[in-house]
Each structure stands twice: as structure tokens, then as C-alpha cells.
Short mmCIF file of C-alpha atoms in Angstrom, two decimals:
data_model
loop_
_atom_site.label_atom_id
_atom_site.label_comp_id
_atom_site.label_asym_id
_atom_site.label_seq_id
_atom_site.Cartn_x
_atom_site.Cartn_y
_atom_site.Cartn_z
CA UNK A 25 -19.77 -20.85 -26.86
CA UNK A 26 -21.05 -18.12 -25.51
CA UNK A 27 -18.48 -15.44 -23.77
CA UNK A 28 -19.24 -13.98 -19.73
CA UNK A 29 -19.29 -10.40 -19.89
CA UNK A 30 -16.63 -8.19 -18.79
CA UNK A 31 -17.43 -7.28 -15.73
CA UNK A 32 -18.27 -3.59 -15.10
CA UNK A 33 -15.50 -1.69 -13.59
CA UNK A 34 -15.88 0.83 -10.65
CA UNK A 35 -14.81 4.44 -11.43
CA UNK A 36 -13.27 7.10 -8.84
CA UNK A 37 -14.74 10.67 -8.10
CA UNK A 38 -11.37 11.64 -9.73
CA UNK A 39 -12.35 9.65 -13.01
CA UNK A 40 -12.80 12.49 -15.55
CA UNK A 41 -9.91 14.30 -13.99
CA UNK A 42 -7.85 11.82 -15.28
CA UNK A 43 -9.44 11.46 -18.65
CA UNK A 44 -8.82 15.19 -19.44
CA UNK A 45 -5.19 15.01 -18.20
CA UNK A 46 -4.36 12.13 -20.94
CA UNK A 47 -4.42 9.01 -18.63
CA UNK A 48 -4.14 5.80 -20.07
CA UNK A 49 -6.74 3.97 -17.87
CA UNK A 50 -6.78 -0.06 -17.38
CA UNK A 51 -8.17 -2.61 -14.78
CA UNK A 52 -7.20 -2.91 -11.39
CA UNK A 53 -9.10 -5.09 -8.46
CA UNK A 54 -12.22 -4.10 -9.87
CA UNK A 55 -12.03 -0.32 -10.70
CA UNK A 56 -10.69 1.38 -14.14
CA UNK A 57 -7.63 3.76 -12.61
CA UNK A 58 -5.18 5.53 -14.62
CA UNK A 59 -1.67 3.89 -15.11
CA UNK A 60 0.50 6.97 -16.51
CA UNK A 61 0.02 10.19 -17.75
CA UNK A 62 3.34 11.91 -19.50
CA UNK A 63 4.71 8.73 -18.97
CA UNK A 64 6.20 5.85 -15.49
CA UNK A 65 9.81 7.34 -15.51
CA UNK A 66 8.92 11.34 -15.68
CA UNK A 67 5.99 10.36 -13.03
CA UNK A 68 8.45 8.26 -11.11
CA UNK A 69 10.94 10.83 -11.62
CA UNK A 70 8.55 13.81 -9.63
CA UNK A 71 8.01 11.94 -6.75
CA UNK A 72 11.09 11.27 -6.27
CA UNK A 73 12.98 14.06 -6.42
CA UNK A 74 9.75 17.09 -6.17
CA UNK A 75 5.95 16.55 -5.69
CA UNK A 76 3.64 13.81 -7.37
CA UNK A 77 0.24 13.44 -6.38
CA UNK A 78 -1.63 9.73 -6.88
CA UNK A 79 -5.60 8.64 -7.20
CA UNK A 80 -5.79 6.57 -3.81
CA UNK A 81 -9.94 6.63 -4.00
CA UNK A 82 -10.07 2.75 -4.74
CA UNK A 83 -8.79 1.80 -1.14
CA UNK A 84 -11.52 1.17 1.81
CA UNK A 85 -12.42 3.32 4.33
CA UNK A 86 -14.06 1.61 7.56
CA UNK A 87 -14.92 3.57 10.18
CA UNK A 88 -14.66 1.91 13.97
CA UNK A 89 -16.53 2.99 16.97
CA UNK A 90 -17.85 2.55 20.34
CA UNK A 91 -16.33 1.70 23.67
CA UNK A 92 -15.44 -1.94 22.54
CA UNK A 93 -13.42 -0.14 19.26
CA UNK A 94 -9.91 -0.91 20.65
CA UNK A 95 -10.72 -4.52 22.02
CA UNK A 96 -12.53 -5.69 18.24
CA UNK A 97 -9.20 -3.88 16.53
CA UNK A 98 -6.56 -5.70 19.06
CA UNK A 99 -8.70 -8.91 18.53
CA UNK A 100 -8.83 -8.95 14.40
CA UNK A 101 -5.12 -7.43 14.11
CA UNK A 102 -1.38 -8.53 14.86
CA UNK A 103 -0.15 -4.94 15.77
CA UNK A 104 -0.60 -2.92 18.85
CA UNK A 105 -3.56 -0.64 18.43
CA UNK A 106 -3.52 0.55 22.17
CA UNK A 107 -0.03 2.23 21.52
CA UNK A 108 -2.18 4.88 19.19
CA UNK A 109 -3.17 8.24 20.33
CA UNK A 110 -5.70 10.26 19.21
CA UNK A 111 -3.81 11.74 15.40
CA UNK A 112 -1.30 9.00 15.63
CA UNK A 113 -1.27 6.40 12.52
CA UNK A 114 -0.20 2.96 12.22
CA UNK A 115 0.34 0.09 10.02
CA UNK A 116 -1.28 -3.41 10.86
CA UNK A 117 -2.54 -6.54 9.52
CA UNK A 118 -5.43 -8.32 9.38
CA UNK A 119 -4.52 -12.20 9.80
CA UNK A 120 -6.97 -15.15 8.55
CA UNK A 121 -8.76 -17.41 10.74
CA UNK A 122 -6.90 -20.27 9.04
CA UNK A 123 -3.46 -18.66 8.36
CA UNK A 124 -2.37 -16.27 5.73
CA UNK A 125 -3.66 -12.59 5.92
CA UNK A 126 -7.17 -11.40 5.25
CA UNK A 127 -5.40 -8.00 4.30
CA UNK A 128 -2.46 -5.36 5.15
CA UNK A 129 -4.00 -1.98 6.54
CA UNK A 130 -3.20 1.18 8.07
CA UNK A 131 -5.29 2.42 11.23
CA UNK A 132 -5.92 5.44 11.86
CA UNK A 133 -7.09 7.34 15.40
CA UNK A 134 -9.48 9.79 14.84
CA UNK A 135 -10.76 10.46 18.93
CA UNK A 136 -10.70 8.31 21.61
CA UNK A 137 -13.42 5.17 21.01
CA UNK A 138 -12.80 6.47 17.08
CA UNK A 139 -10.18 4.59 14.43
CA UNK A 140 -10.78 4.71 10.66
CA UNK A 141 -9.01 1.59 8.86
CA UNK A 142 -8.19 1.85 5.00
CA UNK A 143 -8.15 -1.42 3.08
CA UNK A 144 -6.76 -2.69 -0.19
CA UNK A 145 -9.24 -2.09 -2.80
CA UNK A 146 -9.20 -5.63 -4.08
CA UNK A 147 -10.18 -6.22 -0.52
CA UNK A 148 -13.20 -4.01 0.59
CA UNK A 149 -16.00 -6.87 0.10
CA UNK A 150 -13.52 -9.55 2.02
CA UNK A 151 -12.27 -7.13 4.44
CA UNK A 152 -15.67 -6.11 5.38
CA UNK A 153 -17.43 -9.49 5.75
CA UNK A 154 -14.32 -10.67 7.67
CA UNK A 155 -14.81 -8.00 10.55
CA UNK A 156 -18.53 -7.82 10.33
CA UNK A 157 -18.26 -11.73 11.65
CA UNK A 158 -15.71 -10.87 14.32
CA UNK A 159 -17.89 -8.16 15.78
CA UNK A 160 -20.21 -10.40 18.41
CA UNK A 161 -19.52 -9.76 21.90
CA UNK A 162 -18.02 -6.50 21.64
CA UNK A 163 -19.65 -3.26 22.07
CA UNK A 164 -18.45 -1.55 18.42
CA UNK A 165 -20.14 0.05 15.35
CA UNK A 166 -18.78 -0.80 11.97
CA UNK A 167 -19.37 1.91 9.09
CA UNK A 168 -18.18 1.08 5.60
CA UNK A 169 -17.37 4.65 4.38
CA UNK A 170 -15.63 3.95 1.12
CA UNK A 171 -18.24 5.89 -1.36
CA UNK A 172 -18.24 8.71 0.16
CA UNK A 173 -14.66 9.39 0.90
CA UNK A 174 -12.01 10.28 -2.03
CA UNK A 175 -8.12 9.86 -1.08
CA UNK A 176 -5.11 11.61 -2.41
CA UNK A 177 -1.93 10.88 -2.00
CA UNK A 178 1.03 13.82 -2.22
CA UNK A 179 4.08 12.29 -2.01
CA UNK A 180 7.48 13.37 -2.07
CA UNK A 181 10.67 15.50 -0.55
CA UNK A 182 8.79 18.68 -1.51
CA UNK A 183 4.90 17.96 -0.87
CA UNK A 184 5.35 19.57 2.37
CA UNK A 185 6.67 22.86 1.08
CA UNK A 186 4.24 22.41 -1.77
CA UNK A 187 1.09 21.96 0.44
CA UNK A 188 2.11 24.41 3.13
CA UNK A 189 1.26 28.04 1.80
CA UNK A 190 -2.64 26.19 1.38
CA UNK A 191 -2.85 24.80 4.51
CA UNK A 192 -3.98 26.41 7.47
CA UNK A 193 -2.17 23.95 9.89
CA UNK A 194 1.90 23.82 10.06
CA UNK A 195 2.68 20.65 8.06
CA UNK A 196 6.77 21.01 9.29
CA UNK A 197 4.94 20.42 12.95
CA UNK A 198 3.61 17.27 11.93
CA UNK A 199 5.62 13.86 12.35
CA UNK A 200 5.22 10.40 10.51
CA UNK A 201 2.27 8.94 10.63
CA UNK A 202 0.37 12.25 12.14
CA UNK A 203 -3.39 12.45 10.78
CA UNK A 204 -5.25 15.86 11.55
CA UNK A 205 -8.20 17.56 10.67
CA UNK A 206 -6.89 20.72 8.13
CA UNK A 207 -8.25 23.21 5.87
CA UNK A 208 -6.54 22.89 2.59
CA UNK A 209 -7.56 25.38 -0.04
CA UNK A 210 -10.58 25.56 2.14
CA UNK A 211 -11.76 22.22 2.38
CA UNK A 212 -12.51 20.45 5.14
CA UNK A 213 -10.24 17.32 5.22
CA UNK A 214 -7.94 15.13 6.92
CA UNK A 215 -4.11 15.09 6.51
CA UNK A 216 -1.88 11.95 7.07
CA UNK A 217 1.95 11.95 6.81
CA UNK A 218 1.93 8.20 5.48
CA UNK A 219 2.41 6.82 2.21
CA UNK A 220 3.30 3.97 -0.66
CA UNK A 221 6.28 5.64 -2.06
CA UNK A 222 9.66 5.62 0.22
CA UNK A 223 9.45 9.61 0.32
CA UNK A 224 7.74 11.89 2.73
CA UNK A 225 4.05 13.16 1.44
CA UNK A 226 0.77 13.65 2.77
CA UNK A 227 -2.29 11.37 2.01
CA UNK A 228 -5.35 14.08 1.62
CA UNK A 229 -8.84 12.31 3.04
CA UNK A 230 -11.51 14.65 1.17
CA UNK A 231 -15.21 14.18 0.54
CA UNK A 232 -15.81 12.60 -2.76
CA UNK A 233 -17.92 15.16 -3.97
CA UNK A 234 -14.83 17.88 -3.24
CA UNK A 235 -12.24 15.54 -4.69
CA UNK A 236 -12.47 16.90 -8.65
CA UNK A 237 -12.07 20.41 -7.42
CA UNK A 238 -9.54 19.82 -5.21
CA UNK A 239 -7.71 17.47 -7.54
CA UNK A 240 -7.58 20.36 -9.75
CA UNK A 241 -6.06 23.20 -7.62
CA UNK A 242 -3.63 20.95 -6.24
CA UNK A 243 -2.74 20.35 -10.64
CA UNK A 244 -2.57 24.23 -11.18
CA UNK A 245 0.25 24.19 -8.28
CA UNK A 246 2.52 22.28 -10.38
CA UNK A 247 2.06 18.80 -8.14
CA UNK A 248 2.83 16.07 -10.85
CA UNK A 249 -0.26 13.26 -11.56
CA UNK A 250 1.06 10.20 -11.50
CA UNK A 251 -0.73 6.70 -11.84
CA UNK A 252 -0.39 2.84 -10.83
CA UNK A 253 2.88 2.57 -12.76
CA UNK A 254 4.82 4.77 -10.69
CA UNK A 255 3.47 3.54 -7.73
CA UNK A 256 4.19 0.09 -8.19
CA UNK A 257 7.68 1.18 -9.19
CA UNK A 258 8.15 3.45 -5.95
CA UNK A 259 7.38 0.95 -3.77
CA UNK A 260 9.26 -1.79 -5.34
CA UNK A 261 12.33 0.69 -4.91
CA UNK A 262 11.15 0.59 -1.25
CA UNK A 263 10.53 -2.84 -0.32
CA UNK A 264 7.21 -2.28 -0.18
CA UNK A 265 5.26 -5.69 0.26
CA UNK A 266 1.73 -5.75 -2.11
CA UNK A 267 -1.01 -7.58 -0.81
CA UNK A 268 -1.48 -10.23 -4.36
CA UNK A 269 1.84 -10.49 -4.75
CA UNK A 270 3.81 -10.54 -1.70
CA UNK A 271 1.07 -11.13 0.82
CA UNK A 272 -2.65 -13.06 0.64
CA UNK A 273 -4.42 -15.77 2.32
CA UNK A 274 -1.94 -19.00 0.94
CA UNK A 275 1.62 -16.83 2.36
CA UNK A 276 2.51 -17.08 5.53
CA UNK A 277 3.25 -13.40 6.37
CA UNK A 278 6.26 -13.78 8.44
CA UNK A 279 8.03 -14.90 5.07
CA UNK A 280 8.33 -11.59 5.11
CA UNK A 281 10.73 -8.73 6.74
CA UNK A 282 7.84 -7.44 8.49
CA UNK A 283 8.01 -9.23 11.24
CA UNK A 284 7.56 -6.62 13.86
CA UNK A 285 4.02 -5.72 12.81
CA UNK A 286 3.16 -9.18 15.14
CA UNK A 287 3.13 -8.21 18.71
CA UNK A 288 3.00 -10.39 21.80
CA UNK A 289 -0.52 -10.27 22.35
CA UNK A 290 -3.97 -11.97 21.91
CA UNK A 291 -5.20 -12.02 18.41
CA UNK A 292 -7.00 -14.01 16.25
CA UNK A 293 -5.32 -16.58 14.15
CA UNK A 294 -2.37 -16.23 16.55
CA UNK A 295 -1.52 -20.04 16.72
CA UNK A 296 -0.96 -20.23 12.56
CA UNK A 297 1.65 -17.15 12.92
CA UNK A 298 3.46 -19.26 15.58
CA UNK A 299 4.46 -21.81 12.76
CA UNK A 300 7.44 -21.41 11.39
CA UNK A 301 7.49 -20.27 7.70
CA UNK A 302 8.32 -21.82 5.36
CA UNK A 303 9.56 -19.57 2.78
CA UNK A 304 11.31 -16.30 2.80
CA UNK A 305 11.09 -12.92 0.76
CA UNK A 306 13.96 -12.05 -0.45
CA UNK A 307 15.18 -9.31 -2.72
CA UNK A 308 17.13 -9.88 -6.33
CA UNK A 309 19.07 -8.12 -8.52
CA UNK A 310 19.28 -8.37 -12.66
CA UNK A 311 22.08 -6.64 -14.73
CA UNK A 312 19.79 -6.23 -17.61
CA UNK A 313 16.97 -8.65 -18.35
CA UNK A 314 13.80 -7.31 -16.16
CA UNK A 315 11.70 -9.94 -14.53
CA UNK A 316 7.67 -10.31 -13.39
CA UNK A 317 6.04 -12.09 -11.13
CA UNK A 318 5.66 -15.42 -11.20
CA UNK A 319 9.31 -16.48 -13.03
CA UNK A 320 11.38 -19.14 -11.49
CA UNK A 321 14.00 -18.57 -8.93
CA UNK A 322 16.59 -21.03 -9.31
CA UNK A 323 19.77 -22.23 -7.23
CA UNK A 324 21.89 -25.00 -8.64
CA UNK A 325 19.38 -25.19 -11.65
CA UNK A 326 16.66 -26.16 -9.17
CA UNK A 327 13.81 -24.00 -8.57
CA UNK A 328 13.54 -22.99 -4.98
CA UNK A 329 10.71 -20.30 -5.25
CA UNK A 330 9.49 -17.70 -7.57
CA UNK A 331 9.55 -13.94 -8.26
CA UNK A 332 6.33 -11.75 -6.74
CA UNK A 333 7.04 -8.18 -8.18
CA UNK A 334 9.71 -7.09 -10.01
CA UNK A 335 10.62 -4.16 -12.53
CA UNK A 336 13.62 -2.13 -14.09
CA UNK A 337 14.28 0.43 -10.94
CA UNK A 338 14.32 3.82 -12.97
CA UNK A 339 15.79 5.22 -9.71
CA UNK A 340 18.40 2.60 -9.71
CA UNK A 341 19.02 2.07 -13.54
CA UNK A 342 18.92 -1.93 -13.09
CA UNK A 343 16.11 -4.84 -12.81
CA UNK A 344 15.11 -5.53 -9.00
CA UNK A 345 12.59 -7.97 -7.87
CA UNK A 346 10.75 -9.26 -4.84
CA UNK A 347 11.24 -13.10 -4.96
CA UNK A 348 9.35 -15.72 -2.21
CA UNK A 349 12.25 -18.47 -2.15
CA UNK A 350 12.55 -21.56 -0.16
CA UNK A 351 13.58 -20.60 4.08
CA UNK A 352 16.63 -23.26 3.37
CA UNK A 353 17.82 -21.21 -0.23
CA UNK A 354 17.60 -17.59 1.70
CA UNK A 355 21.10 -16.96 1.93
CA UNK A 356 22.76 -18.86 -1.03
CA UNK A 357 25.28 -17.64 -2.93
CA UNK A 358 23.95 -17.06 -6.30
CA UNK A 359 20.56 -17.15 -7.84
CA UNK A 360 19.36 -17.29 -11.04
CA UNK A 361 15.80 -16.55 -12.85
CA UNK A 362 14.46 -17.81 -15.20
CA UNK A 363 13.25 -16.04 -18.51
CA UNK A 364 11.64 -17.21 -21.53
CA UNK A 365 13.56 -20.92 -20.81
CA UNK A 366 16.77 -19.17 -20.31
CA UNK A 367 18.34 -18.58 -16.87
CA UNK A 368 19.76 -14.85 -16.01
CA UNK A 369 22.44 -14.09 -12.93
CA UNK A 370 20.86 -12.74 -10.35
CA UNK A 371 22.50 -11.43 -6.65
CA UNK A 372 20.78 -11.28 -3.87
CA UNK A 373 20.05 -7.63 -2.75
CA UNK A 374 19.33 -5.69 0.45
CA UNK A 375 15.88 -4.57 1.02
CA UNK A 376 14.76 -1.67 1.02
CA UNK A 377 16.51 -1.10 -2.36
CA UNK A 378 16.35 2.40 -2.21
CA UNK A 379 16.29 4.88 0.64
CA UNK A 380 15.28 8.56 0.31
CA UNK A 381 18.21 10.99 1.32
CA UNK A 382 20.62 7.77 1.68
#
């Protein structure tokens, strides 16, 4: 028999950084990134409570333009792209012509008639062929800008403080969701106050030829690496939803509790987000037995859905998980998973599990 090939993974402009700081690198959606470095709980750990910094340089970058720029993005998304500004931010999705979502996104607002739009990474061939056939009839240029752009993320209560004495613009200024043209250690690049985590931070836009260097000085300032681990743990700790896992083209998205990212207006695939769903997310909680996606979710000894992220919180001490459940089982009592054949006690849990400062 004879075997297909591996395929051949992408690599980051950040890939030999991470090889000389000890990374243990593995697949994800088509590119080799690093999953720890020292380790997921001391990683975890920085973000939390100081500065980590993560390799971002897998997502998307499209760039949007033209006079027809805000009537393509109000057509293709649920959200509200008029109520942007120029340096204003905001999350959105991207819903399918036949129901599901094509992808989650943030959008960005660069100048007037400008928006950049950053994409899951698993997502960039998809997301791009979606939008290229939604562009007839309106007056917009599409640029696919994910090679030459490199993304950081700095994330945490004190990446402000930690960026700020390298920054020639004042970070304290800047609100949620601000993006900016800075100098930071004299490159040229653009600051957002978003992120993946549940704590404050700064995602650092940078040319990919800039990134290594840059990578490095913001290293010999004692910001913490950190890799997919400790991001998948951060933002299960913050209800995060993960497009694979909580959202994709089979879920209808208003299972979720994002609800509000669907405005009243005109946008494709409208009439599909106007059914009803028929499931609901929901978040669990284990005493001790952790649980992955995919496990049963039972009520009554009858499955009624099944988990789509979980972990052991190291925040928390104790196993959470995301779990897509039946609309009709949403609020029962008592839930239980199922493990190995064996069925563990689980309570329904408020979501976000964890909030910064609360």
C-alpha cells in the first residue's frame, strides 16, 4: 500500500526564534508552531498574572479597499462595520451562504475606505475564495497580505507597562480594541489592544522581515514566550469560542453566547441565522477527570450533545469544558461525561469561567 506524504507544513518568520528558545513544535492548520517552551502552566502562569508574548503569524491578513469597502464588509459579515472609526477594532463573523460560518474575524479600520481583516489560519485559502466571489458589483480591492505581515501578540495585566518605555505613543491613552500606527523599538508597526487571552495586551502587526529582531528585543525585556498550549488554555478560561471546535460551517453560530455579534441588518446568509438553533453551548465543570473534545455529554444516561474544548483550568485548579448540548438539555440539572466508558459528574458552569481582576 503505498502511504500519501505528509504534507509540508508552513513555517512563521518567527520559526528559528522558537527553535533556539527550546520550543516543542507540532502541527496546527497547516503550519509547524511551537506548543510550549518552559512548559503550559509557567506560560499560562505569565500571562496571567505579568507579560507573555504569543507567535500569531499563522492568522490571515486581508486588506480591504475602495469606496465600496464598507458595503462588501456589511454584505459578507453579521456585525456592524459602519459603527468603526478610523483606529477602532471589532470582532465579526463571516456567515456561509448555506448556514454555518465561513469563519470568526476581527476587522480592523485602518483610514476611511481602508479595513484590514485577520482570519483563522486554518481558514486563509476558504476565507479568501469566499470573499473573492462576493466581490461583483461593488467597487472594492481585495489584497491577501498574509506573507508579508508577522503578528505578535503581548498579552497580559502588565504588557502595557512592559511595552510603554519602547513605544513612542502613550499605550495608557489607548482603549480596547484601539489599533494605531507606533514606533516600537523603532519599528514601524501597528498596535491593537485586542487579544485571545481574557487579559489586556497588545497584538504587534510588524513586517515579516522585522519580526525575528523584534521578537528578540521584546525576549531580552523579560516578556515570557508562550505557545498554542497556553493559548488554548487562556481562552478556554475565557469562554473563548474556537473556530473547529466551537464554530464551522455544520454549527449554527447562535448555539452560541455570541449572539450580539448578529445585527439587524442586510447580510448574506441572513435567512439561515433566522432559524432557530438547535443546540446550545454550554459550559461544564469536572472535579477531577479532564475531558476533550468530542466525549459524550449525557443527561439521564442519554447523550444529549458532546464536549468541543475542554482542559484542566491551571487558573482554576479543576477540569472545565465547552460542551454543544441539545437546546431542550441546556438548563438540566446535572450532566455527566463520558470517559473511557465511564460517566463523570459534571455541573453546569457560568461562562466566561474566569474573569481578569474579578
Amino acid at each position: 500500500m503505498t502511504q500519501t506524504p505528509d504534507p509540508v507544513l508552513k513555517r512563521t518568520p518567527l520559526h528559528a526564534a522558537h527553535l533556539r528558545a527550546g520550543a516543542r513544535m507540532v502541527p496546527f492548520g497547516g503550519w509547524e508552531m511551537p506548543v510550549q517552551y518552559a512548559g503550559l502552566k509557567a506560560e499560562h502562569d505569565a500571562v496571567r498574572t505579568g507579560a507573555g508574548m504569543f507567535d500569531v503569524s499563522h492568522m490571515g491578513e486581508f486588506r480591504v479597499t475602495g469606496p465600496g469597502a464598507l458595503a462588501f464588509l456589511q454584505h459578507v459579515t453579521t456585525n456592524d462595520v459602519s459603527k468603526l472609526r478610523p483606529g477602532r477594532a471589532g470582532y465579526n463573523w463571516l456567515p456561509g451562504v448555506a448556514g454555518g460560518l465561513v469563519d470568526d474575524i476581527y476587522i480592523y479600520m485602518a483610514a476611511p475606505e481602508t479595513y484590514l481583516m485577520v482570519v483563522n489560519a486554518g481558514n486563509i485559502a476558504k476565507d479568501w475564495a469566499h470573499l473573492q466571489a462576493q466581490v461583483g458589483g461593488y467597487d472594492v480591492t481585495l489584497t491577501d497580505e498574509s506573507g508579508t505581515t508577522a503578528l505578535i501578540a503581548v498579552q497580559g495585566p502588565k504588557a502595557a507597562e512592559t511595552l510603554q518605555p519602547f513605544t513612542d505613543t502613550d499605550l495608557g491613552a489607548k482603549k480596547k480594541n484601539a489599533y494605531f500606527a507606533a514606533k516600537l523599538f523603532d519599528f514601524d508597526v501597528h498596535l491593537a489592544r485586542t487579544g485571545y487571552t481574557g487579559e489586556d495586551g497588545f497584538e504587534v502587526f510588524v513586517d515579516a522581515s522585522e519580526a525575528e529582531t523584534l521578537w528578540d528585543k521584546l525576549l531580552a525585556v523579560g516578556i515570557v514566550p508562550a505557545g498554542l498550549g497556553a493559548r488554548d488554555t487562556l481562552r478556554l478560561e475565557a469562554g473563548f469560542p474556537l473556530y473547529g471546535h466551537e464554530f464551522g460551517d455544520d454549527i449554527h453560530p447562535l448555539s452560541s453566547h455570541y449572539g450580539w455579534v448578529v445585527k439587524d441588518k442586510a447580510h448574506l446568509g441572513r435567512e439561515h441565522l433566522q432559524q432557530p438553533a438547535a443546540h446550545r453551548l454550554i459550559g461544564l465543570r469536572l472535579e477531577r477527570v479532564p475531558v476533550r473534545e468530542g466525549y459524550p455529554v449525557k443527561v439521564d444516561g442519554q447523550v444529549v450533545g458532546r464536549v468541543t474544548s475542554g482542559t484542566t483550568s491551571p487558573t482554576l485548579g479543576h477540569p472545565i469544558a465547552l460542551a454543544l448540548v441539545d437546546a431542550d438539555a441546556a438548563n438540566a440539572e446535572a450532566y455527566a461525561v463520558e470517559v473511557r466508558g465511564k460517566d463523570h459528574p459534571a455541573t453546569r458552569m457560568a461562562v466566561p469561567f474566569y474573569v481578569s481582576g474579578k
